[in-house]
Every structure is written in C-alpha cells, then in structure tokens.
CSV table of C-alpha atoms in Angstrom, one decimal:
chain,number,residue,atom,x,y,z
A,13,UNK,CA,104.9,79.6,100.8
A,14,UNK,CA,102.5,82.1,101.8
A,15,UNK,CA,99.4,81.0,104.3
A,16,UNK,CA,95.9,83.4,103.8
A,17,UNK,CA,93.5,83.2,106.5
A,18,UNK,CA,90.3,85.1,105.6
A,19,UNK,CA,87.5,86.4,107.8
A,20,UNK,CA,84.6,88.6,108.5
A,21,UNK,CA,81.8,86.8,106.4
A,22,UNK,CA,78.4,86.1,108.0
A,23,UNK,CA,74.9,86.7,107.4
A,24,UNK,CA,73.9,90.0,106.5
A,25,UNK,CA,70.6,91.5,104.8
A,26,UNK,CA,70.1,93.8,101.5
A,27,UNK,CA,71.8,97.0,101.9
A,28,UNK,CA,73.9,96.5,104.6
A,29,UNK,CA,78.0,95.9,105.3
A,30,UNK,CA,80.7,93.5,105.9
A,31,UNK,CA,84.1,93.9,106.1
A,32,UNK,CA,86.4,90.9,104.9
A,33,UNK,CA,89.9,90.6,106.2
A,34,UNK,CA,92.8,88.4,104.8
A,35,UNK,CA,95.7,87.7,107.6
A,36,UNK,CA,98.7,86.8,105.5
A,37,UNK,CA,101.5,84.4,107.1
A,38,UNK,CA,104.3,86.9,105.6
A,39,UNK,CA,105.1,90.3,104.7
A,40,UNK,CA,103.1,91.0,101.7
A,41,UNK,CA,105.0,94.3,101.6
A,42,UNK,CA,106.7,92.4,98.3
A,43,UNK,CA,103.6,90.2,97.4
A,44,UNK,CA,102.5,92.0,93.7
A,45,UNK,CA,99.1,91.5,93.9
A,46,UNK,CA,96.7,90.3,96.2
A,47,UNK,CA,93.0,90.3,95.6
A,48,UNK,CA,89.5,88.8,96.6
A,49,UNK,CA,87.6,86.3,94.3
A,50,UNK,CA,84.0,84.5,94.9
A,51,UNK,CA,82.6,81.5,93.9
A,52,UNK,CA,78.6,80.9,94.7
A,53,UNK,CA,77.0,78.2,94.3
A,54,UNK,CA,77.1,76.3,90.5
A,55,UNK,CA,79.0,79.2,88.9
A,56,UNK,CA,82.4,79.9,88.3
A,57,UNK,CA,84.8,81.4,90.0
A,58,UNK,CA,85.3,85.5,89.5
A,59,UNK,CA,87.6,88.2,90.6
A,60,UNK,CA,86.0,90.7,92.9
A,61,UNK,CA,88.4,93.1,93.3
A,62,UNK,CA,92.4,93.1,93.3
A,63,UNK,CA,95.5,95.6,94.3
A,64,UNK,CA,99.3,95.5,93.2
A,65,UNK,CA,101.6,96.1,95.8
A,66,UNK,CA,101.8,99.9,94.3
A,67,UNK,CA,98.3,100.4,95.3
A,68,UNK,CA,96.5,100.1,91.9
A,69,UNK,CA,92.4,98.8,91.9
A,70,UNK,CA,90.9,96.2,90.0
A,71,UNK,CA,86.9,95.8,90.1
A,72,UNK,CA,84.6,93.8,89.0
A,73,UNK,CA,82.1,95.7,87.3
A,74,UNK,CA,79.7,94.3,89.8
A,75,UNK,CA,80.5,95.4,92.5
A,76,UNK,CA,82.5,99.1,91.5
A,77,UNK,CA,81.0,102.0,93.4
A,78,UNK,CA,80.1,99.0,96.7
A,79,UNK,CA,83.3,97.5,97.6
A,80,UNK,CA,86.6,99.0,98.2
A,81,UNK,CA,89.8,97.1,98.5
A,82,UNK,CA,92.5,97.9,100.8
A,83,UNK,CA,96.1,96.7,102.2
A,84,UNK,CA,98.0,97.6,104.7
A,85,UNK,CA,101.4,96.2,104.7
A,86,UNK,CA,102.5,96.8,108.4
A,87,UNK,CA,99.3,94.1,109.3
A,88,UNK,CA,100.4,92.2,106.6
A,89,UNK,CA,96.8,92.0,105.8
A,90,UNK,CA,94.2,92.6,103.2
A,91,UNK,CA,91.1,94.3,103.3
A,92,UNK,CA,87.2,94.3,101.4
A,93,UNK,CA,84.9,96.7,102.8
A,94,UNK,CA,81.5,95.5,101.4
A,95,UNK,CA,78.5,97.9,101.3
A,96,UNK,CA,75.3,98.2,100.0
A,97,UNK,CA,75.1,94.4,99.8
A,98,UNK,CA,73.0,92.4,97.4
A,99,UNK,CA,71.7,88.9,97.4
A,100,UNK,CA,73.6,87.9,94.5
A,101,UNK,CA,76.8,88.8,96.2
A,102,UNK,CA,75.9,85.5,98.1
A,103,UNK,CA,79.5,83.5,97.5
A,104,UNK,CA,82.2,82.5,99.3
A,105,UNK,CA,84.8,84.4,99.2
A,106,UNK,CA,88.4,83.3,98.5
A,107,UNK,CA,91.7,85.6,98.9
A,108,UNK,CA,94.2,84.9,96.7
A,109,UNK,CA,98.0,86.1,97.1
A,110,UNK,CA,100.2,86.3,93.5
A,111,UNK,CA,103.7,86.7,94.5
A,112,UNK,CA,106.5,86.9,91.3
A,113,UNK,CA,109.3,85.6,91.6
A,114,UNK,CA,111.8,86.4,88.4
A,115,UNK,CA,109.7,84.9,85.5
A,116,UNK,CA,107.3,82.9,87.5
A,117,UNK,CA,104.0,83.1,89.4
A,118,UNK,CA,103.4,81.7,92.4
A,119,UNK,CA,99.5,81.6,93.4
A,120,UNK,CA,98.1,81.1,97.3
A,121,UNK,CA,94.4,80.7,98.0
A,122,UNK,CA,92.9,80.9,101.3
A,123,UNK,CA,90.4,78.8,102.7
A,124,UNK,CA,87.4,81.1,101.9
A,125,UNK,CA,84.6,82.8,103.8
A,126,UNK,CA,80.8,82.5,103.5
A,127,UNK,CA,78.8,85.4,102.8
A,128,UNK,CA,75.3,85.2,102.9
A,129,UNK,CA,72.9,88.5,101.8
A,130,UNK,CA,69.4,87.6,102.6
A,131,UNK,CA,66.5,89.7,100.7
C-alpha cells in the first residue's frame, strides 16, 4: 500500500508558477512510474506529465515546454514545477503512484490539489 499526499496548489494568475509536490508513504526508489494527472471541472481525467523510475518523461502536449517533472528518491517525493500558467490549466491535480509487481499493477491516487489560474 503506498499513501500520496500532494501539495503546493493555490491561486495563481496567467503567466506565473507553482510547484506541486507529492510526499509518498514509501520508498518510491522501486515505484516504476509515478506521474501527475488533472481533472477540471466536467471533463475527464488526463495525464499531465509522468516519469519511470529510470528517469524517462511523459507530457502532455499541453503543457510540454511549461511543466517539468521531477523525483527524487532520497525524499521519497515527486515533483511538478508549473510555469507560465494558463487558465485552462485550472484542475485539480491528482498524483498517481504505479508500482509492478510480477505481472500485475498496482495503482495509488492521492487526494488531489486545487489549482486555480485566474486571467
């Protein structure tokens, strides 16, 4: 069982930065991927941005070039670093731990965090 505890949203207008963190309750030195999704208001929910536990980057096309993803193993904690942000980046924002175990997935989801981007 792994616990995420997300933080660092807020309000926050155009153009400007937030950093999101995700505190994870273990190591996620052996967690394979762990990544960042949002969910505003009457739309789905979509990946953001993701990395494996060898470092590799997953964006959204959205939001390449703004956001950059980041773990460090020794806080056992995940990182967004938000810039340049838009209104529609209004969402909460949900970190999500995938950890494999022989042919199976296990998938955690924190409680989320609001971000709010006022125009």
């Amino acid at each position: 069982q792994v616990q995420l505890v997300e933080s660092g949203g807020g309000l926050v207008q155009a153009g400007g930065s937030l950093r999101l963190s995700c505190a994870a309750s273990q190591s996620i030195f052996s967690i394979n991927r762990m990544g960042w999704y949002r969910q505003a208001p009457g739309k789905q929910r979509e990946l953001v941005a993701d990395v494996t536990s060898g470092g590799s980057t997953n964006y959204a096309d959205s939001v390449k070039g703004r956001f950059t993803i980041s773990r460090d193993n020794a806080k056992n904690t995940v990182y967004l670093q938000m810039n340049s942000l838009k209104p529609e980046d209004t969402a909460i924002y949900y970190c999500k731990a995938v950890l494999t175990r022989g042919a199976l997935n296990y998938n955690y989801w924190g409680q989320g965090t609001q971000v709010t981007v006022s125009s």
